[in-house]
Coordinates of N, CA and C in Angstrom, one line a residue:
M1 N 43.3 15.8 13.0 CA 43.6 14.4 12.8 C 42.9 13.8 11.7
S2 N 43.6 12.8 11.0 CA 43.0 12.2 9.8 C 43.0 10.7 10.1
N3 N 42.2 10.0 9.3 CA 42.2 8.6 9.3 C 42.5 8.0 8.1
L4 N 43.2 6.9 8.0 CA 43.8 6.4 6.8 C 43.5 4.9 6.5
L5 N 43.1 4.6 5.3 CA 42.8 3.3 4.9 C 43.9 2.8 3.9
I6 N 44.4 1.5 4.3 CA 45.3 0.9 3.5 C 44.6 -0.3 2.7
V7 N 44.9 -0.2 1.4 CA 44.1 -1.1 0.5 C 45.1 -2.1 -0.2
E8 N 44.5 -3.0 -0.9 CA 45.3 -4.1 -1.5 C 45.8 -3.7 -3.0
S9 N 44.9 -3.1 -3.7 CA 45.3 -2.8 -5.1 C 44.7 -1.5 -5.5
K10 N 45.2 -1.1 -6.7 CA 44.8 0.2 -7.2 C 43.3 0.2 -7.4
N11 N 42.7 -0.8 -7.9 CA 41.2 -0.8 -8.2 C 40.4 -0.7 -6.8
D12 N 41.0 -1.4 -5.8 CA 40.4 -1.2 -4.5 C 40.4 0.2 -4.0
E13 N 41.5 0.9 -4.2 CA 41.6 2.3 -3.9 C 40.6 3.1 -4.6
L14 N 40.4 2.9 -5.9 CA 39.4 3.6 -6.7 C 37.9 3.4 -6.2
F15 N 37.7 2.2 -6.0 CA 36.3 1.8 -5.6 C 36.0 2.4 -4.2
I16 N 36.9 2.3 -3.2 CA 36.7 2.8 -1.9 C 36.6 4.3 -1.9
R17 N 37.4 4.9 -2.7 CA 37.2 6.4 -2.8 C 35.8 6.8 -3.3
A18 N 35.3 6.0 -4.3 CA 34.0 6.2 -4.8 C 32.9 6.0 -3.7
V19 N 33.1 5.0 -2.9 CA 32.1 4.8 -1.8 C 32.2 5.9 -0.8
I20 N 33.4 6.3 -0.5 CA 33.6 7.4 0.5 C 32.9 8.6 0.0
E21 N 33.1 8.9 -1.3 CA 32.4 10.1 -1.9 C 30.9 10.0 -1.9
H22 N 30.4 8.7 -2.1 CA 29.0 8.5 -2.2 C 28.4 8.7 -0.8
L23 N 29.2 8.3 0.2 CA 28.7 8.6 1.6 C 29.0 10.0 2.2
N24 N 29.8 10.8 1.5 CA 30.2 12.1 1.9 C 30.9 12.0 3.3
L25 N 32.0 11.2 3.2 CA 32.8 11.1 4.4 C 34.2 11.7 4.2
P26 N 34.4 13.1 4.3 CA 35.5 13.7 3.8 C 36.8 13.6 4.7
Y27 N 36.6 12.9 5.9 CA 37.8 12.9 6.8 C 38.5 11.6 6.7
I28 N 38.1 10.8 5.8 CA 38.8 9.6 5.5 C 39.7 9.7 4.3
Q29 N 41.0 9.3 4.5 CA 41.9 9.2 3.4 C 42.2 7.8 3.0
V30 N 42.4 7.6 1.7 CA 42.8 6.2 1.2 C 44.2 6.3 0.8
D31 N 45.0 5.5 1.3 CA 46.5 5.4 1.0 C 46.7 5.3 -0.5
K32 N 47.5 6.2 -1.1 CA 47.8 6.3 -2.6 C 48.8 5.2 -2.9
H33 N 49.3 4.3 -1.9 CA 50.2 3.3 -2.2 C 49.7 2.0 -1.8
P34 N 48.9 1.4 -2.7 CA 48.4 0.1 -2.3 C 49.5 -1.0 -2.0
I35 N 49.0 -1.9 -1.2 CA 50.0 -3.0 -0.9 C 50.6 -3.7 -2.1
C36 N 49.8 -3.9 -3.1 CA 50.2 -4.5 -4.3 C 50.4 -3.3 -5.3
H37 N 51.6 -3.0 -5.7 CA 52.0 -1.8 -6.5 C 51.9 -2.1 -8.0
I38 N 50.7 -2.7 -8.4 CA 50.6 -3.0 -9.8 C 49.2 -2.6 -10.2
N39 N 49.0 -2.2 -11.4 CA 47.6 -1.8 -11.8 C 46.9 -3.0 -12.4
G40 N 46.6 -4.0 -11.5 CA 46.0 -5.2 -12.0 C 45.1 -5.8 -10.9
F41 N 44.9 -7.0 -10.9 CA 43.9 -7.6 -10.0 C 44.6 -8.0 -8.7
E42 N 45.8 -8.5 -8.6 CA 46.2 -9.0 -7.4 C 47.8 -8.9 -7.3
C43 N 48.4 -9.3 -6.1 CA 49.7 -9.4 -6.1 C 50.3 -10.5 -7.0
M44 N 51.4 -10.2 -7.7 CA 51.9 -11.2 -8.6 C 52.3 -12.5 -7.9
E45 N 52.8 -12.4 -6.7 CA 53.3 -13.5 -6.0 C 52.4 -13.8 -4.7
G46 N 51.2 -13.2 -4.7 CA 50.3 -13.4 -3.6 C 50.6 -12.5 -2.5
L47 N 49.5 -12.2 -1.7 CA 49.6 -11.3 -0.6 C 50.3 -12.0 0.6
N48 N 51.1 -11.3 1.2 CA 51.8 -11.9 2.5 C 52.0 -10.8 3.5
S49 N 52.5 -11.2 4.7 CA 52.6 -10.3 5.8 C 53.7 -9.3 5.5
K50 N 54.7 -9.7 4.8 CA 55.9 -8.8 4.5 C 55.4 -7.6 3.8
K51 N 54.5 -7.8 2.7 CA 54.1 -6.7 2.0 C 53.3 -5.6 2.8
L52 N 52.5 -6.2 3.7 CA 51.8 -5.3 4.6 C 52.6 -4.6 5.6
E53 N 53.6 -5.4 6.1 CA 54.6 -4.8 7.0 C 55.4 -3.6 6.5
E54 N 55.7 -3.7 5.2 CA 56.5 -2.7 4.5 C 55.6 -1.4 4.4
R55 N 54.3 -1.6 4.1 CA 53.4 -0.4 4.1 C 53.2 0.2 5.4
L56 N 53.0 -0.6 6.5 CA 52.8 -0.1 7.8 C 54.1 0.6 8.3
T57 N 55.3 0.1 7.9 CA 56.5 0.8 8.4 C 56.6 2.1 7.8
A58 N 56.3 2.2 6.4 CA 56.3 3.6 5.7 C 55.4 4.6 6.4
L59 N 54.2 4.1 6.8 CA 53.3 5.0 7.4 C 53.7 5.4 8.8
K60 N 54.3 4.4 9.6 CA 54.8 4.7 10.9 C 55.9 5.8 10.9
N61 N 56.7 5.7 9.8 CA 57.9 6.6 9.7 C 57.4 8.0 9.4
Q62 N 56.2 8.2 8.9 CA 55.6 9.5 8.5 C 54.7 10.1 9.5
L63 N 54.6 9.4 10.7 CA 53.7 10.0 11.8 C 54.1 11.3 12.3
H64 N 55.4 11.7 12.1 CA 55.8 13.0 12.6 C 55.1 14.1 11.6
K65 N 54.9 13.7 10.4 CA 54.3 14.6 9.4 C 52.8 14.6 9.3
K66 N 52.3 13.3 9.5 CA 50.9 13.2 9.5 C 50.2 12.9 10.8
E67 N 49.2 13.6 11.1 CA 48.5 13.4 12.4 C 47.4 12.3 12.2
V68 N 47.8 11.0 12.2 CA 46.9 9.9 12.0 C 46.3 9.4 13.3
E69 N 45.0 9.3 13.4 CA 44.4 8.9 14.6 C 44.0 7.3 14.5
A70 N 43.6 7.0 13.3 CA 43.2 5.5 13.1 C 43.6 5.0 11.7
I71 N 43.9 3.7 11.6 CA 44.2 3.1 10.3 C 43.3 1.9 10.1
G72 N 42.8 1.9 8.9 CA 42.0 0.7 8.5 C 42.7 -0.1 7.4
I73 N 42.7 -1.4 7.6 CA 43.4 -2.3 6.6 C 42.3 -3.1 5.9
I74 N 42.2 -3.0 4.5 CA 41.2 -3.6 3.8 C 41.8 -4.6 2.8
L75 N 41.5 -5.9 2.9 CA 42.0 -6.9 2.1 C 40.9 -7.7 1.5
D76 N 41.2 -8.5 0.5 CA 40.3 -9.5 -0.1 C 39.9 -10.6 0.9
H77 N 38.8 -11.0 0.9 CA 38.4 -12.1 1.8 C 38.9 -13.4 1.2
D78 N 38.5 -13.8 0.0 CA 38.9 -15.0 -0.7 C 38.6 -16.2 0.0
G79 N 37.5 -16.2 0.9 CA 37.2 -17.4 1.7 C 38.3 -17.8 2.7
K80 N 39.1 -16.8 3.0 CA 40.2 -17.1 4.0 C 40.2 -16.2 5.2
R81 N 39.0 -16.1 5.8 CA 38.9 -15.0 6.9 C 39.9 -15.3 8.0
E82 N 40.0 -16.4 8.5 CA 41.0 -16.6 9.7 C 42.5 -16.3 9.2
E83 N 42.8 -16.8 8.0 CA 44.1 -16.6 7.5 C 44.4 -15.1 7.3
R84 N 43.5 -14.3 6.7 CA 43.6 -12.9 6.5 C 43.8 -12.2 7.8
I85 N 43.0 -12.5 8.8 CA 43.1 -11.8 10.0 C 44.4 -12.1 10.8
N86 N 44.9 -13.3 10.7 CA 46.1 -13.7 11.2 C 47.2 -13.0 10.6
L87 N 47.2 -12.8 9.2 CA 48.2 -12.1 8.5 C 48.2 -10.6 8.9
I88 N 47.1 -10.1 9.2 CA 47.1 -8.7 9.6 C 47.7 -8.5 11.0
N89 N 47.3 -9.4 11.9 CA 47.8 -9.4 13.3 C 49.4 -9.5 13.3
E90 N 49.9 -10.5 12.5 CA 51.3 -10.7 12.4 C 52.0 -9.4 11.9
A91 N 51.4 -8.7 11.0 CA 52.0 -7.4 10.5 C 52.0 -6.4 11.5
V92 N 50.8 -6.2 12.1 CA 50.6 -5.2 13.1 C 51.4 -5.4 14.3
N93 N 51.5 -6.7 14.8 CA 52.4 -6.9 16.0 C 53.9 -6.8 15.7
S94 N 54.3 -6.9 14.5 CA 55.7 -6.7 14.0 C 56.0 -5.2 14.0
I95 N 55.2 -4.3 13.7 CA 55.5 -3.0 13.5 C 55.1 -2.1 14.7
F96 N 54.0 -2.5 15.4 CA 53.6 -1.6 16.5 C 53.6 -2.4 17.8
E97 N 53.5 -1.6 18.9 CA 53.5 -2.2 20.3 C 52.0 -2.3 20.7
T98 N 51.6 -3.5 21.0 CA 50.2 -3.7 21.5 C 50.0 -5.0 22.2
D99 N 49.0 -5.0 23.1 CA 48.7 -6.2 23.9 C 47.4 -6.8 23.4
E100 N 46.9 -6.3 22.2 CA 45.6 -6.8 21.6 C 45.9 -7.4 20.2
N101 N 45.0 -8.3 19.9 CA 44.9 -8.9 18.6 C 43.6 -8.6 18.0
I102 N 43.5 -8.3 16.7 CA 42.3 -8.2 16.0 C 41.6 -9.6 16.0
L103 N 40.4 -9.7 16.4 CA 39.6 -11.0 16.5 C 38.6 -11.0 15.5
E104 N 38.1 -9.8 15.1 CA 37.0 -9.8 14.1 C 37.1 -8.4 13.3
T105 N 36.5 -8.4 12.2 CA 36.5 -7.2 11.3 C 35.6 -6.1 11.9
G106 N 36.0 -4.9 11.7 CA 35.1 -3.8 12.1 C 35.2 -3.4 13.6
K107 N 36.3 -4.0 14.3 CA 36.5 -3.6 15.7 C 37.9 -3.0 15.8
F108 N 38.1 -2.0 16.6 CA 39.4 -1.3 16.7 C 40.2 -2.0 17.8
I109 N 41.5 -2.0 17.7 CA 42.4 -2.3 18.7 C 43.3 -1.1 18.9
S110 N 43.9 -1.0 20.0 CA 44.8 0.1 20.2 C 46.3 -0.3 20.2
V111 N 47.1 0.6 19.5 CA 48.5 0.2 19.3 C 49.3 1.5 19.6
N112 N 50.6 1.3 19.9 CA 51.5 2.4 20.1 C 52.6 2.3 19.1
A113 N 53.1 3.5 18.7 CA 54.2 3.5 17.7 C 55.3 4.4 18.3
K114 N 56.6 3.9 18.3 CA 57.7 4.7 18.9 C 58.5 5.1 17.7
V115 N 58.5 6.4 17.4 CA 59.3 7.0 16.4 C 60.4 7.9 16.8
G116 N 61.6 7.5 16.9 CA 62.7 8.3 17.5 C 62.4 8.5 19.0
N117 N 62.3 9.7 19.5 CA 61.9 9.8 20.9 C 60.4 10.1 21.2
D118 N 59.6 10.0 20.1 CA 58.2 10.3 20.3 C 57.3 9.0 20.3
N119 N 56.3 9.1 20.9 CA 55.3 8.0 21.0 C 54.0 8.4 20.4
F120 N 53.4 7.6 19.6 CA 52.1 7.9 19.0 C 51.1 6.8 19.4
S121 N 49.9 7.1 19.6 CA 48.8 6.2 20.0 C 47.9 6.1 18.8
L122 N 47.5 5.0 18.2 CA 46.7 4.8 17.1 C 45.6 3.7 17.4
K123 N 44.6 3.7 16.5 CA 43.6 2.6 16.5 C 43.7 2.0 15.2
I124 N 43.6 0.6 15.1 CA 43.6 -0.1 13.9 C 42.5 -1.1 13.9
A125 N 41.8 -1.2 12.7 CA 40.7 -2.2 12.5 C 40.9 -2.6 11.0
C126 N 40.2 -3.8 10.7 CA 40.3 -4.3 9.4 C 39.0 -4.6 8.8
Y127 N 39.0 -4.8 7.5 CA 37.7 -5.3 6.8 C 38.2 -6.2 5.7
L128 N 37.4 -7.2 5.5 CA 37.7 -8.2 4.3 C 36.6 -8.0 3.3
M129 N 37.0 -7.6 2.1 CA 36.1 -7.4 1.0 C 35.5 -8.6 0.6
N130 N 34.1 -8.8 0.6 CA 33.4 -10.1 0.4 C 32.0 -9.9 0.1
V131 N 31.5 -11.0 -0.5 CA 30.0 -11.3 -0.6 C 29.7 -12.6 0.1
N132 N 28.9 -12.5 1.1 CA 28.5 -13.7 1.8 C 29.8 -14.5 2.2
E133 N 30.7 -13.8 2.8 CA 32.0 -14.4 3.4 C 32.8 -15.1 2.3
N134 N 32.9 -14.5 1.1 CA 33.7 -15.1 0.1 C 34.0 -13.9 -0.9
G135 N 35.0 -14.2 -1.8 CA 35.3 -13.4 -2.9 C 36.2 -12.2 -2.5
E136 N 36.1 -11.1 -3.4 CA 36.9 -9.9 -3.4 C 36.2 -8.8 -4.0
L137 N 36.9 -7.8 -4.4 CA 36.4 -6.6 -5.0 C 35.5 -7.0 -6.2
E138 N 36.1 -7.8 -7.2 CA 35.3 -8.1 -8.4 C 34.1 -8.9 -8.0
T139 N 34.0 -9.7 -7.0 CA 32.8 -10.4 -6.6 C 31.8 -9.4 -6.1
V140 N 32.2 -8.3 -5.4 CA 31.3 -7.3 -5.0 C 30.7 -6.5 -6.2
L141 N 31.6 -6.1 -7.1 CA 31.2 -5.4 -8.3 C 30.2 -6.2 -9.1
K142 N 30.4 -7.5 -9.2 CA 29.5 -8.3 -10.0 C 28.1 -8.3 -9.2
F143 N 28.1 -8.3 -7.9 CA 26.8 -8.4 -7.1 C 26.1 -7.0 -7.2
I144 N 26.8 -5.9 -7.3 CA 26.1 -4.6 -7.3 C 25.9 -4.0 -8.6
K145 N 26.1 -4.8 -9.7 CA 25.9 -4.3 -11.1 C 24.4 -3.7 -11.2
S146 N 24.3 -2.7 -11.9 CA 22.9 -2.0 -11.9 C 22.3 -2.1 -13.3
K147 N 23.0 -2.6 -14.3 CA 22.5 -2.5 -15.7 C 22.2 -3.9 -16.2
D148 N 21.3 -4.1 -17.2 CA 21.2 -5.4 -17.8 C 22.5 -6.0 -18.3
S149 N 22.7 -7.3 -18.1 CA 24.0 -7.9 -18.4 C 23.8 -9.2 -19.2
P150 N 23.2 -9.2 -20.3 CA 23.0 -10.4 -21.1 C 24.3 -11.0 -21.5
Y151 N 25.2 -10.1 -21.9 CA 26.5 -10.7 -22.5 C 27.3 -11.4 -21.4
A152 N 27.4 -10.7 -20.2 CA 28.1 -11.3 -19.1 C 27.4 -12.5 -18.5
D153 N 26.1 -12.5 -18.4 CA 25.3 -13.6 -17.8 C 25.4 -14.8 -18.6
C154 N 25.5 -14.7 -19.9 CA 25.6 -15.9 -20.8 C 26.9 -16.6 -20.6
L155 N 27.9 -16.0 -19.9 CA 29.1 -16.8 -19.6 C 28.9 -18.0 -18.7
D156 N 27.7 -17.9 -18.0 CA 27.4 -19.2 -17.1 C 27.3 -20.4 -18.0
N157 N 26.6 -20.2 -19.2 CA 26.4 -21.3 -20.1 C 27.7 -21.7 -20.7
W158 N 28.5 -20.8 -21.0 CA 29.8 -21.0 -21.5 C 30.7 -21.8 -20.5
R159 N 30.6 -21.4 -19.3 CA 31.4 -22.1 -18.2 C 31.0 -23.5 -18.0
N160 N 29.7 -23.7 -18.0 CA 29.1 -25.0 -17.9 C 29.6 -26.0 -19.0
C161 N 29.5 -25.4 -20.2 CA 30.0 -26.2 -21.4 C 31.5 -26.5 -21.3
V162 N 32.3 -25.6 -20.9 CA 33.8 -25.9 -20.8 C 34.0 -27.0 -19.6
E163 N 33.3 -26.8 -18.5 CA 33.5 -27.8 -17.4 C 33.0 -29.1 -17.8
N164 N 31.9 -29.3 -18.5 CA 31.5 -30.5 -18.9 C 32.4 -31.2 -19.8
R165 N 33.1 -30.5 -20.7 CA 34.0 -31.0 -21.6 C 35.3 -31.4 -20.9
L166 N 35.8 -30.5 -20.0 CA 37.0 -30.9 -19.3 C 36.8 -32.0 -18.3
N167 N 35.6 -32.2 -17.7 CA 35.4 -33.2 -16.8 C 35.4 -34.6 -17.5
A168 N 35.2 -34.6 -18.8 CA 35.1 -35.7 -19.5 C 36.6 -36.1 -20.1
S169 N 37.5 -35.2 -19.8 CA 38.9 -35.3 -20.3 C 39.8 -35.9 -19.3
T170 N 41.1 -35.7 -19.5 CA 42.1 -36.2 -18.6 C 42.1 -35.3 -17.3
S171 N 42.8 -35.9 -16.3 CA 42.9 -35.1 -15.0 C 43.7 -33.8 -15.2
E172 N 44.7 -33.9 -16.1 CA 45.5 -32.7 -16.4 C 44.7 -31.6 -17.0
E173 N 43.8 -32.0 -17.9 CA 42.9 -30.9 -18.5 C 41.9 -30.4 -17.5
K174 N 41.5 -31.2 -16.6 CA 40.5 -30.8 -15.5 C 41.0 -29.6 -14.7
Q175 N 42.4 -29.5 -14.6 CA 43.0 -28.4 -13.9 C 42.8 -27.1 -14.5
K176 N 42.3 -27.0 -15.8 CA 42.1 -25.8 -16.5 C 40.7 -25.2 -16.2
I177 N 39.9 -25.8 -15.4 CA 38.7 -25.3 -15.0 C 38.7 -24.0 -14.2
L178 N 38.0 -23.0 -14.6 CA 38.1 -21.8 -14.0 C 37.6 -21.7 -12.6
S179 N 38.3 -21.1 -11.6 CA 37.9 -20.9 -10.3 C 36.8 -19.8 -10.3
D180 N 36.1 -19.7 -9.1 CA 35.1 -18.6 -9.0 C 35.8 -17.3 -9.1
K181 N 36.9 -17.2 -8.6 CA 37.7 -15.9 -8.6 C 38.0 -15.5 -10.0
E182 N 38.5 -16.5 -10.8 CA 38.8 -16.1 -12.2 C 37.6 -15.8 -12.9
F183 N 36.5 -16.6 -12.7 CA 35.2 -16.3 -13.4 C 34.6 -14.9 -13.1
D184 N 34.7 -14.5 -11.8 CA 34.1 -13.2 -11.5 C 34.9 -12.1 -12.2
K185 N 36.2 -12.3 -12.4 CA 36.9 -11.2 -13.1 C 36.6 -11.2 -14.6
F186 N 36.4 -12.4 -15.2 CA 36.0 -12.6 -16.5 C 34.6 -12.0 -16.8
W187 N 33.7 -12.3 -15.9 CA 32.4 -11.8 -16.0 C 32.3 -10.2 -15.9
L188 N 33.1 -9.6 -15.0 CA 33.1 -8.2 -14.9 C 33.7 -7.6 -16.1
N189 N 34.7 -8.2 -16.6 CA 35.3 -7.5 -17.9 C 34.3 -7.5 -19.0
N190 N 33.5 -8.6 -19.1 CA 32.6 -8.7 -20.2 C 31.4 -7.7 -19.9
Y191 N 30.9 -7.5 -18.7 CA 30.0 -6.6 -18.3 C 30.4 -5.2 -18.7
I192 N 31.6 -4.8 -18.4 CA 32.0 -3.5 -18.7 C 32.3 -3.3 -20.2
R193 N 32.8 -4.4 -20.9 CA 33.1 -4.3 -22.3 C 32.0 -4.3 -23.2
F194 N 31.1 -5.3 -22.9 CA 29.9 -5.5 -23.9 C 28.5 -5.1 -23.4
D195 N 28.3 -5.0 -22.1 CA 27.0 -4.7 -21.6 C 26.8 -3.2 -21.3
T196 N 27.9 -2.5 -21.1 CA 27.8 -1.1 -20.6 C 28.7 -0.1 -21.4
C197 N 29.3 -0.6 -22.4 CA 30.2 0.2 -23.3 C 29.3 0.8 -24.4
S198 N 29.3 2.2 -24.5 CA 28.6 2.8 -25.6 C 29.3 2.7 -26.9
N199 N 28.5 2.9 -28.0 CA 29.1 2.8 -29.3 C 30.3 3.7 -29.5
R200 N 30.2 4.9 -28.9 CA 31.3 5.9 -29.0 C 32.5 5.4 -28.2
E201 N 32.3 4.8 -27.0 CA 33.4 4.4 -26.2 C 34.0 3.1 -26.9
K202 N 33.3 2.3 -27.6 CA 33.8 1.2 -28.2 C 34.9 1.5 -29.2
K203 N 34.9 2.8 -29.7 CA 35.9 3.2 -30.7 C 37.3 3.3 -30.0
Q204 N 37.2 3.4 -28.6 CA 38.4 3.4 -27.8 C 38.3 2.4 -26.8
A205 N 38.0 1.2 -27.1 CA 37.6 0.2 -26.1 C 38.7 0.0 -25.1
A206 N 39.9 -0.1 -25.5 CA 41.0 -0.4 -24.6 C 41.1 0.6 -23.5
R207 N 40.8 1.9 -23.8 CA 40.8 2.9 -22.8 C 39.6 3.2 -22.0
K208 N 38.4 2.8 -22.6 CA 37.2 3.2 -22.0 C 36.2 2.0 -21.7
C209 N 36.6 0.8 -22.1 CA 35.7 -0.4 -21.9 C 36.5 -1.6 -21.2
S210 N 37.3 -1.3 -20.2 CA 38.1 -2.3 -19.6 C 38.2 -2.1 -18.1
I211 N 38.2 -3.2 -17.3 CA 38.4 -3.0 -15.9 C 39.8 -2.5 -15.5
R212 N 40.7 -2.6 -16.5 CA 42.0 -2.1 -16.3 C 42.1 -0.5 -16.4
Q213 N 40.9 0.0 -16.9 CA 40.8 1.5 -16.9 C 39.6 1.8 -15.9
F214 N 39.7 1.3 -14.7 CA 38.6 1.4 -13.8 C 38.4 2.9 -13.4
E215 N 39.4 3.7 -13.4 CA 39.3 5.1 -13.0 C 38.4 5.8 -14.0
Y216 N 38.6 5.5 -15.2 CA 37.6 6.1 -16.3 C 36.2 5.6 -16.0
I217 N 36.0 4.3 -15.7 CA 34.7 3.8 -15.4 C 34.0 4.6 -14.3
L218 N 34.7 4.7 -13.2 CA 34.1 5.3 -12.0 C 33.9 6.8 -12.2
E219 N 34.8 7.5 -13.0 CA 34.6 8.9 -13.2 C 33.5 9.2 -14.2
N220 N 33.3 8.3 -15.2 CA 32.3 8.6 -16.2 C 31.0 7.9 -16.2
K221 N 31.0 6.8 -15.7 CA 29.8 5.9 -15.7 C 29.7 5.0 -14.4
K222 N 29.7 5.7 -13.3 CA 29.7 5.0 -12.0 C 28.3 4.4 -11.8
D223 N 27.3 4.9 -12.6 CA 25.9 4.4 -12.4 C 25.8 2.9 -12.9
I224 N 26.8 2.3 -13.5 CA 26.7 0.9 -13.8 C 26.8 0.0 -12.6
F225 N 27.1 0.7 -11.5 CA 27.1 -0.1 -10.2 C 26.1 0.6 -9.2
D226 N 25.5 -0.2 -8.4 CA 24.5 0.4 -7.4 C 25.2 0.5 -6.1
F227 N 25.6 1.7 -5.7 CA 26.3 2.0 -4.5 C 25.3 2.0 -3.3
D228 N 24.0 1.8 -3.5 CA 23.1 1.6 -2.4 C 22.7 0.2 -2.2
N229 N 23.3 -0.7 -2.9 CA 23.0 -2.0 -2.7 C 23.2 -2.5 -1.2
P230 N 22.3 -3.3 -0.6 CA 22.4 -3.6 0.8 C 23.6 -4.5 1.1
I231 N 24.3 -5.1 0.0 CA 25.4 -5.9 0.2 C 26.6 -5.1 0.8
L232 N 26.5 -3.8 0.6 CA 27.6 -2.8 1.0 C 27.4 -2.3 2.4
N233 N 26.3 -2.7 3.0 CA 26.0 -2.1 4.3 C 27.0 -2.3 5.4
D234 N 27.6 -3.5 5.4 CA 28.7 -3.8 6.5 C 29.9 -3.0 6.1
F235 N 30.2 -2.9 4.8 CA 31.3 -2.1 4.5 C 31.2 -0.6 4.8
K236 N 30.0 -0.1 4.5 CA 29.7 1.3 4.9 C 29.8 1.5 6.4
K237 N 29.3 0.5 7.2 CA 29.4 0.6 8.6 C 30.9 0.7 9.0
F238 N 31.8 -0.1 8.4 CA 33.2 -0.1 8.7 C 33.7 1.3 8.4
L239 N 33.4 1.9 7.2 CA 33.9 3.2 6.8 C 33.5 4.3 7.8
R240 N 32.3 4.2 8.3 CA 31.8 5.2 9.3 C 32.5 5.2 10.6
L241 N 33.2 4.1 10.9 CA 34.1 4.0 12.1 C 35.1 5.1 12.1
F242 N 35.5 5.5 10.8 CA 36.7 6.4 10.7 C 36.2 7.9 10.3
Q243 N 35.0 8.2 10.5 CA 34.5 9.5 10.1 C 34.8 10.6 11.3

């Protein structure tokens, strides 16, 4: 029997695989088809129940071929805990038969799946990627950075400067102020590009010094992140549910 994790993006998949490898949990598989089928940061039109339902339906139809015991659903928190859990419950209840609802992260519920004349029993749990009940993968990566980050950290001064100027401008220009979500992505890109990219790598910066090449980063210099940071303890506890 195997256990499968459904993730939101390609970068989530790569990061979670790295954590699983770090913990030596060989019996956990990460779905190779993220809910958002783009090599970027988020769903182009936002995450919704339909996208998750489509992925769960595809997995359900493969139960004849795959002996799956448990499914984990990992989404970004984004400060929307209740909304995300409701979205997961909506999708799960649409695809499977169950008398239970997920009420909190890291707790299994039991579901049944009828495929043709066969019935399958599964367990499902979810986790919301976060730092202190907010954020997403990039927020986590920013928090667990392990190298000096003078270039990226100085962006705080830049951000304050921009906000002060925009706040003194028209209401329309104030809308240009970066959200925490946007800033975390910007910070991470600069950390990878300027704080941790070697002189040799800079000669191929687009391929070796960008979050869009996250696979290269995790294969060649995973040490720029601290996979033992305590902020990951709850996530590791969730992963161990599936070992």
